[in-house]
PDB file of C-alpha atoms in Angstrom:
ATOM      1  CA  UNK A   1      81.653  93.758  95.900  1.00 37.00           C
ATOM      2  CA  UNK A   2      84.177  92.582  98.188  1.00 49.00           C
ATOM      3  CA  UNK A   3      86.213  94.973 100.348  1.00 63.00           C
ATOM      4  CA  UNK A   4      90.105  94.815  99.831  1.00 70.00           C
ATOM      5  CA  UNK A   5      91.468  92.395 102.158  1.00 74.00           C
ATOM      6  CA  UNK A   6      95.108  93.246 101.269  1.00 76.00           C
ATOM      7  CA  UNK A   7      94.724  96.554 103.433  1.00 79.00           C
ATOM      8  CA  UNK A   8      97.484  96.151 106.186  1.00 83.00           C
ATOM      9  CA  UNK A   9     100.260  98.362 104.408  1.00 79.00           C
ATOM     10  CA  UNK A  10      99.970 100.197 107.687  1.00 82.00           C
ATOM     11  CA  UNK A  11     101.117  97.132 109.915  1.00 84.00           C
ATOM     12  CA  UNK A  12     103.884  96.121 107.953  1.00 82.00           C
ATOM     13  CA  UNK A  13     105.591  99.651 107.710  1.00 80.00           C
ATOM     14  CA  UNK A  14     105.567 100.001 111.188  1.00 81.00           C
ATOM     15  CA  UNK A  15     106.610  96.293 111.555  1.00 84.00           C
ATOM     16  CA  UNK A  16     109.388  96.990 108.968  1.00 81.00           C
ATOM     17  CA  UNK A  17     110.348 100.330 110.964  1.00 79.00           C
ATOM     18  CA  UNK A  18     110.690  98.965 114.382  1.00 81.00           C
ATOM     19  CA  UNK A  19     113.257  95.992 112.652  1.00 80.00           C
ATOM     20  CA  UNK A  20     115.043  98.733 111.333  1.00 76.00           C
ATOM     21  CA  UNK A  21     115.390 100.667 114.359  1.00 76.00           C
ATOM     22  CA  UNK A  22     116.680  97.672 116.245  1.00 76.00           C
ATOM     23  CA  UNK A  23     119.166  96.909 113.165  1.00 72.00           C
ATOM     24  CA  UNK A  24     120.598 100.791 113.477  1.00 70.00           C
ATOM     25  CA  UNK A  25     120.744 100.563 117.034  1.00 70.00           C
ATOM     26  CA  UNK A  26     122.900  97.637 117.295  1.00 66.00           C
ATOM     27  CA  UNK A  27     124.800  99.048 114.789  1.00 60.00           C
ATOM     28  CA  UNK A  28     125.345 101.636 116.763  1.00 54.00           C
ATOM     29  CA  UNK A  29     124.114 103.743 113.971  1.00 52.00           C
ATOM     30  CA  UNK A  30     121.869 105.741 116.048  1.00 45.00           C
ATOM     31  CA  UNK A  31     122.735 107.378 118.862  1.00 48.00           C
ATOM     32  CA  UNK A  32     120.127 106.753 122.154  1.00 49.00           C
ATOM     33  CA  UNK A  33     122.104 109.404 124.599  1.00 49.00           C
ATOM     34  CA  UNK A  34     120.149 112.018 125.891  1.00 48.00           C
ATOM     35  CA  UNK A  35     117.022 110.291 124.220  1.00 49.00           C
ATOM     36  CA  UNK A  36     115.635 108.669 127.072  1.00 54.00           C
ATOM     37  CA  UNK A  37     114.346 104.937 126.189  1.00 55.00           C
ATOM     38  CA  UNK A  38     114.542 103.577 123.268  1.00 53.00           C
ATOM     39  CA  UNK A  39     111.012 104.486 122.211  1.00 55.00           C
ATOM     40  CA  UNK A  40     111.305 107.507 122.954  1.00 61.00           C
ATOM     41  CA  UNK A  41     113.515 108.131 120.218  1.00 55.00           C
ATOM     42  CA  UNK A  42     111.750 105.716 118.298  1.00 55.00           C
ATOM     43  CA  UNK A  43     108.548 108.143 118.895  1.00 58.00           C
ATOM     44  CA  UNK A  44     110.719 110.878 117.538  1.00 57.00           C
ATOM     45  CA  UNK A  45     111.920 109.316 114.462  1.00 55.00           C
ATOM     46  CA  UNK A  46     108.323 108.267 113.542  1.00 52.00           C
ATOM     47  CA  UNK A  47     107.045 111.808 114.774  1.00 52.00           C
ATOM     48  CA  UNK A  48     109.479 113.476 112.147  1.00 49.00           C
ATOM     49  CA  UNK A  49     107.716 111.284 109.463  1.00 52.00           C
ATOM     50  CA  UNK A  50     111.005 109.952 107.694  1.00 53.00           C
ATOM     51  CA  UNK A  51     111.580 106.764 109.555  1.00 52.00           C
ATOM     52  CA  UNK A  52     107.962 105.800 108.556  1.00 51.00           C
ATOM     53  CA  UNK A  53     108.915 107.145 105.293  1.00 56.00           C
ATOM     54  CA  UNK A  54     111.609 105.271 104.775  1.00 59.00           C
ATOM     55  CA  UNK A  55     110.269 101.964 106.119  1.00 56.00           C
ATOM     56  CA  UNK A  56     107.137 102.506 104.506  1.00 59.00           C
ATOM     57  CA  UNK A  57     109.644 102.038 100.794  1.00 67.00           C
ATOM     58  CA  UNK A  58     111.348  99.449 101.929  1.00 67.00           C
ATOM     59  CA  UNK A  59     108.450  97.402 103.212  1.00 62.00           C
ATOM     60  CA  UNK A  60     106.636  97.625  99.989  1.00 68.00           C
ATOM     61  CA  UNK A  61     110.184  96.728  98.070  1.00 72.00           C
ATOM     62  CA  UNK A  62     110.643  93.512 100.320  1.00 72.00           C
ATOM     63  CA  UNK A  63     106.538  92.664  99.785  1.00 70.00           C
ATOM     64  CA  UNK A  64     106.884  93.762  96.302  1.00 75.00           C
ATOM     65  CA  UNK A  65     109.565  91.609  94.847  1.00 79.00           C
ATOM     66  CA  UNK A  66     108.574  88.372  96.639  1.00 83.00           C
ATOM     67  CA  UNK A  67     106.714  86.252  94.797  1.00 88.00           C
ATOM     68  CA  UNK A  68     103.827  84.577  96.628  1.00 91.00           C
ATOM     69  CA  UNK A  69     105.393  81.007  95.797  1.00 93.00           C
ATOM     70  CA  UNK A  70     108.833  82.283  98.094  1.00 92.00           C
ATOM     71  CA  UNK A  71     106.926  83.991 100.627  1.00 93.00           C
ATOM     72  CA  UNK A  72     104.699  80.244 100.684  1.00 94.00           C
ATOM     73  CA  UNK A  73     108.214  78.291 101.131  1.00 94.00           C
ATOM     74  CA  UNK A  74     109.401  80.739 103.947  1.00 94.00           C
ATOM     75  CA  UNK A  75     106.058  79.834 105.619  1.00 96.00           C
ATOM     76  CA  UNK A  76     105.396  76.071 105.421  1.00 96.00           C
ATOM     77  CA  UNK A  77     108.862  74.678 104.286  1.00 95.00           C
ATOM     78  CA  UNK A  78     107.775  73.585 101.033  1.00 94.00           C
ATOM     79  CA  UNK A  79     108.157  73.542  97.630  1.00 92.00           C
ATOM     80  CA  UNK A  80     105.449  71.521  96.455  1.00 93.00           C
ATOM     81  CA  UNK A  81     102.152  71.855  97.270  1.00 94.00           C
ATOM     82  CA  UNK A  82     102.893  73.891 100.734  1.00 95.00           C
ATOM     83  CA  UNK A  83      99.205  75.541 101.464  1.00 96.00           C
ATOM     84  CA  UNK A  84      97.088  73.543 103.939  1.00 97.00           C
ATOM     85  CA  UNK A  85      94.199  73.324 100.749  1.00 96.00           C
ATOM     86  CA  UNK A  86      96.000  71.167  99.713  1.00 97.00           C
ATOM     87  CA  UNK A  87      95.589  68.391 102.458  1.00 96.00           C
ATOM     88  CA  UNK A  88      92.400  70.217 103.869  1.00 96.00           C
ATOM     89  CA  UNK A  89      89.902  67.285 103.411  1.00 95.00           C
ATOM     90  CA  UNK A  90      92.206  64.194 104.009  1.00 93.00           C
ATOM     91  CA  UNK A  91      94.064  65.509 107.415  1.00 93.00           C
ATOM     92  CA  UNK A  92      92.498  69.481 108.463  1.00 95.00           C
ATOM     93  CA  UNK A  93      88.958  69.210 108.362  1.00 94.00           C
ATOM     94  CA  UNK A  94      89.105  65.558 110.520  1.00 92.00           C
ATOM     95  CA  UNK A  95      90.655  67.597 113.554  1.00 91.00           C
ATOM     96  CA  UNK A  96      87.916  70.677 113.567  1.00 91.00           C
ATOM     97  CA  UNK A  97      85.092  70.356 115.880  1.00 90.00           C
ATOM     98  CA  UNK A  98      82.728  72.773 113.734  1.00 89.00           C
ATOM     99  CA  UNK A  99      83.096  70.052 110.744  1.00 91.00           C
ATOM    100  CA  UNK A 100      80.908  67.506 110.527  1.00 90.00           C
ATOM    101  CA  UNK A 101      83.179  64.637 108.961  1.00 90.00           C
ATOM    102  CA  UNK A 102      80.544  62.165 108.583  1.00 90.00           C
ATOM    103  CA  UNK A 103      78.148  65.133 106.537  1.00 91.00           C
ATOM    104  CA  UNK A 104      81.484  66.375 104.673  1.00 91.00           C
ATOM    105  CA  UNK A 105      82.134  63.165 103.305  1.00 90.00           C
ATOM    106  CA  UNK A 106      78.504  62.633 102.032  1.00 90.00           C
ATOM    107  CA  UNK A 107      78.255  65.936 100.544  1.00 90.00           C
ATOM    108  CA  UNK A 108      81.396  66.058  98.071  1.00 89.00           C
ATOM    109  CA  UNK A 109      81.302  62.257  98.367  1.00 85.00           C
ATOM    110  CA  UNK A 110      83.966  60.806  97.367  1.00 87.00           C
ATOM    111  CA  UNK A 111      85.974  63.316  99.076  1.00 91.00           C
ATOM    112  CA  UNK A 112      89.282  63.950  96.981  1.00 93.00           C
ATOM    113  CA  UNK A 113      92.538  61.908  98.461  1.00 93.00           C
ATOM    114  CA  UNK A 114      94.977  63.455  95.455  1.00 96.00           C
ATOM    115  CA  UNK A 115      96.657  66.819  97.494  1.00 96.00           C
ATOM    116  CA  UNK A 116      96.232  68.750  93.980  1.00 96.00           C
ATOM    117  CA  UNK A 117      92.172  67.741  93.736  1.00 96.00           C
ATOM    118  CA  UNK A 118      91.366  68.691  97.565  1.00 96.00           C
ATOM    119  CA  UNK A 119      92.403  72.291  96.442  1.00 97.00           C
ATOM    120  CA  UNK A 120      90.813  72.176  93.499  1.00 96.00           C
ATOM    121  CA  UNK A 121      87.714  71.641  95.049  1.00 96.00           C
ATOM    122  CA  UNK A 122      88.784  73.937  98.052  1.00 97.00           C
ATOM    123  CA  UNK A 123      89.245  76.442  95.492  1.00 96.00           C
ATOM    124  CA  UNK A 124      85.807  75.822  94.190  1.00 96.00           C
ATOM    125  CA  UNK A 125      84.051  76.347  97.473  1.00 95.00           C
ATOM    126  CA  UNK A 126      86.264  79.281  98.631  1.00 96.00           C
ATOM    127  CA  UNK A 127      85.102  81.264  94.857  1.00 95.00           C
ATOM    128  CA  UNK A 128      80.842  80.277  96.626  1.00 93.00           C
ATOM    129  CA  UNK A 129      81.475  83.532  98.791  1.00 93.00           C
ATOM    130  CA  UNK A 130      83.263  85.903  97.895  1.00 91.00           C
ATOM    131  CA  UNK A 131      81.400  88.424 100.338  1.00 90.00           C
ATOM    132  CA  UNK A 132      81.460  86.550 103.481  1.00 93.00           C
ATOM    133  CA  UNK A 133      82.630  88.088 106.517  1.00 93.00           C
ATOM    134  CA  UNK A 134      84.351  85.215 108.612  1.00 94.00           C
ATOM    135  CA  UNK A 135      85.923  83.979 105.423  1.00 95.00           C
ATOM    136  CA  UNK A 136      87.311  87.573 104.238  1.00 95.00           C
ATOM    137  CA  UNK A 137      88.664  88.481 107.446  1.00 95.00           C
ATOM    138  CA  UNK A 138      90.652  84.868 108.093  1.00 96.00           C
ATOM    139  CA  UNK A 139      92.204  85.196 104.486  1.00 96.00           C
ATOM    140  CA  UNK A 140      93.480  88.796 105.652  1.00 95.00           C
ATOM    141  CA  UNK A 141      94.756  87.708 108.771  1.00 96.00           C
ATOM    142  CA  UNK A 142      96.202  85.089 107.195  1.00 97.00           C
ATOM    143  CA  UNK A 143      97.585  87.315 104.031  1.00 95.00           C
ATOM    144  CA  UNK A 144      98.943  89.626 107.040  1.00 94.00           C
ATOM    145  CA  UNK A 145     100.636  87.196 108.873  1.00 96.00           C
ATOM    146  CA  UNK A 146     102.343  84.760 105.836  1.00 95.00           C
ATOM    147  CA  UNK A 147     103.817  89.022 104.640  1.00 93.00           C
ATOM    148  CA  UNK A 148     105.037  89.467 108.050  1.00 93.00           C
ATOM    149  CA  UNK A 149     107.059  86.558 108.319  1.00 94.00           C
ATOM    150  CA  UNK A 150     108.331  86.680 104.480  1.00 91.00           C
ATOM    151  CA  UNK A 151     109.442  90.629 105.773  1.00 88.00           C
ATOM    152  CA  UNK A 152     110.640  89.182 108.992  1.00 88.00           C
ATOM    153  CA  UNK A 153     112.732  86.538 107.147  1.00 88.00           C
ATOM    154  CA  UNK A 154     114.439  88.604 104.706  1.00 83.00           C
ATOM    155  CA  UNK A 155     115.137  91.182 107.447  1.00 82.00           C
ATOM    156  CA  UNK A 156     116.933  88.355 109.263  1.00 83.00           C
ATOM    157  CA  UNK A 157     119.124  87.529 106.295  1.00 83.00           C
ATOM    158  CA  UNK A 158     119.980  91.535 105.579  1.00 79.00           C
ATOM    159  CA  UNK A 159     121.207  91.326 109.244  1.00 79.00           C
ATOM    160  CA  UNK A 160     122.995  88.492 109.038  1.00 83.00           C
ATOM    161  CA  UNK A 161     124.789  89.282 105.785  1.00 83.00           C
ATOM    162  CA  UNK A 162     125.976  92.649 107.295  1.00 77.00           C
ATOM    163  CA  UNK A 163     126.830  91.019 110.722  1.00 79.00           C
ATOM    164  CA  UNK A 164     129.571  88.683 108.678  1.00 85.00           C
ATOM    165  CA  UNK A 165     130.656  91.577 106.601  1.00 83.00           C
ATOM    166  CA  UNK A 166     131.224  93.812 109.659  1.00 76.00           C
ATOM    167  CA  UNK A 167     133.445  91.142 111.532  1.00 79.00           C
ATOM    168  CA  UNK A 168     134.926  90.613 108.031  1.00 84.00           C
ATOM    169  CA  UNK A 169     136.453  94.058 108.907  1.00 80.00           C
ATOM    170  CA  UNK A 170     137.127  93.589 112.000  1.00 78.00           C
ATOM    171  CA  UNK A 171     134.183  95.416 113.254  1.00 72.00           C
ATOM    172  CA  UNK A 172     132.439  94.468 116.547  1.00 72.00           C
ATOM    173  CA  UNK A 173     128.515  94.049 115.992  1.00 69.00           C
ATOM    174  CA  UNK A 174     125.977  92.265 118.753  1.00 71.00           C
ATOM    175  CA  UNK A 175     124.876  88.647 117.533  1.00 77.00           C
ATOM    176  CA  UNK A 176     121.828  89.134 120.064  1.00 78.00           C
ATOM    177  CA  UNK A 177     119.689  90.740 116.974  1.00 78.00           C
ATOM    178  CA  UNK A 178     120.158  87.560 115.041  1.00 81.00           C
ATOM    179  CA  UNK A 179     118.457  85.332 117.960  1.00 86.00           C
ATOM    180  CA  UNK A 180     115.539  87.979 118.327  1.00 85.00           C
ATOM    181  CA  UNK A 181     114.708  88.173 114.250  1.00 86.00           C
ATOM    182  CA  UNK A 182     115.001  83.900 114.286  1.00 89.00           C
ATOM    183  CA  UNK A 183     112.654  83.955 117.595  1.00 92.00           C
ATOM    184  CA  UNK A 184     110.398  86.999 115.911  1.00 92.00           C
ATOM    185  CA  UNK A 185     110.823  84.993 112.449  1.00 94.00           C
ATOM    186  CA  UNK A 186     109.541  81.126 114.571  1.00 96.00           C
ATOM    187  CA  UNK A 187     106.515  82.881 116.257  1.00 97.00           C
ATOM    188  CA  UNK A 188     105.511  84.897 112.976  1.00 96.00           C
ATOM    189  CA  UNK A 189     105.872  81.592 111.201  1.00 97.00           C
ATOM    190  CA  UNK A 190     103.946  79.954 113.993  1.00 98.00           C
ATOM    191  CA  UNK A 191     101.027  82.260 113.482  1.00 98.00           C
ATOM    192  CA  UNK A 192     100.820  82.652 109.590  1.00 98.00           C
ATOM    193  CA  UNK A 193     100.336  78.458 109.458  1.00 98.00           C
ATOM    194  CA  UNK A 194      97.797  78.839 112.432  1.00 98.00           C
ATOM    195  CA  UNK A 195      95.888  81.393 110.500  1.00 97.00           C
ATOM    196  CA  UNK A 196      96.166  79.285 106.935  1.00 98.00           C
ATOM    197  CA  UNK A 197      94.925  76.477 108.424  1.00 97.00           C
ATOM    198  CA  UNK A 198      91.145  78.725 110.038  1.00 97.00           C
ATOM    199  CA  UNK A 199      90.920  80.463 106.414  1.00 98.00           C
ATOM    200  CA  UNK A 200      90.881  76.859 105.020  1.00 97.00           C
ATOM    201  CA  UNK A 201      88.771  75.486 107.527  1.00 97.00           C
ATOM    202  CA  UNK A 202      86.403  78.557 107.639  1.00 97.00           C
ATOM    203  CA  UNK A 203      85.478  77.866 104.232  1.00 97.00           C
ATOM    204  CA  UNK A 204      84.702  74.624 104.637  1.00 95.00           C
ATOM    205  CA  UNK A 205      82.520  75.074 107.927  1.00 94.00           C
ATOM    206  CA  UNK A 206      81.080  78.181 105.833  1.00 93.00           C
ATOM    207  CA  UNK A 207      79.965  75.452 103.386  1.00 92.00           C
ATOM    208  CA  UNK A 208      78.267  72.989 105.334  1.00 90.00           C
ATOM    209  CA  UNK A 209      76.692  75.564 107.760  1.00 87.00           C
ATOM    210  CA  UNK A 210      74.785  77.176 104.229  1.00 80.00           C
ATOM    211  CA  UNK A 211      74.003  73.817 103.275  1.00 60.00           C
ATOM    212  CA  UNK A 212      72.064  73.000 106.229  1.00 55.00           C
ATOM    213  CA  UNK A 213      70.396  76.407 106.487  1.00 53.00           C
ATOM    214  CA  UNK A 214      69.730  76.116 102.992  1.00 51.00           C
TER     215      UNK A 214
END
């Protein structure tokens, strides 16, 4: 049976937690004196078990009600046909050293051209093992990352929202978070592509690699 790859709750509540620390603090909801450095008091929040409470809710909200088509588009920047499956065989698998090109294109020759048919057949292969290590572990990284950057998105918007609001009123909030959530939002996005593009790969190389031991 395969093990649950969807088991990095963990990582995102304390992902989610730390954003909402830095949110309050700019705020100037929560006040650092006589608390030492900032993680210090972020050690004493989480110690007391409702900041991780809290985050831990609204984590699993924000992953919750996110359908896995949006949290695709906040990824790749598309609406159609945004996963690297579905350009695997005609651009991806060319640019991998582990892939054979030459023995990939006589073995599913002739390799699909049509985006929606490489996935199919991506799709196909992927479903040959379900209980293989590599291939489990680079669709949970993967799974991981594309969450993150859907959390670290939405988090970004929430700021920005309130940031208007606030000068709305007249109130004085730092624009500095905004630039750190875009750069945390760029490098998150950066990564979850990175690690689409292995788990596609991966089960591709996975593929050829049985065939030939086979």
């Amino acid at each position: 049976m395969s093990r649950n790859i969807k088991d990095y709750d963990k990582t995102l509540t304390k992902f989610v937690f730390i954003n909402l620390m830095l949110i309050l603090l700019m705020l100037s909801l929560v006040n650092i004196k006589n608390s030492g450095s900032i993680w210090d008091l972020i050690e004493k929040i989480q110690t007391s078990g409702i900041g991780l409470i809290f985050a831990s809710i609204v984590g699993l909200l924000i992953n919750g009600i996110l359908k896995t088509d949006y949290k695709n588009i906040m990824v790749f920047w598309k609406v159609k046909q945004p996963l690297p499956s579905y350009r695997v065989f005609s651009h991806l698998a060319k640019n991998d050293h582990r892939i054979d090109y030459d023995e990939l294109n006589t073995k599913y020759n002739p390799l699909p051209v049509k985006p929606e048919l490489q996935s199919k057949l991506w799709y196909k292969l992927l479903k040959k093992y379900p209980n293989d290590e590599m291939i489990l572990q680079s669709h949970r990284d993967y799974l991981m990352y594309r969450d993150l950057t859907a959390i670290s998105f939405l988090l970004s918007v929430i700021y920005l929202i309130t940031f208007i609001l606030l000068k709305m009123f007249g109130i004085d909030v730092s624009i500095l978070l905004i630039l750190v959530f875009l750069v945390e939002y760029l490098f998150l996005l950066i990564a979850a592509r990175t690690k689409a593009e292995r788990f596609v790969l991966n089960v591709i190389s996975c593929d050829l690699t049985s065939s030939v031991t086979n």
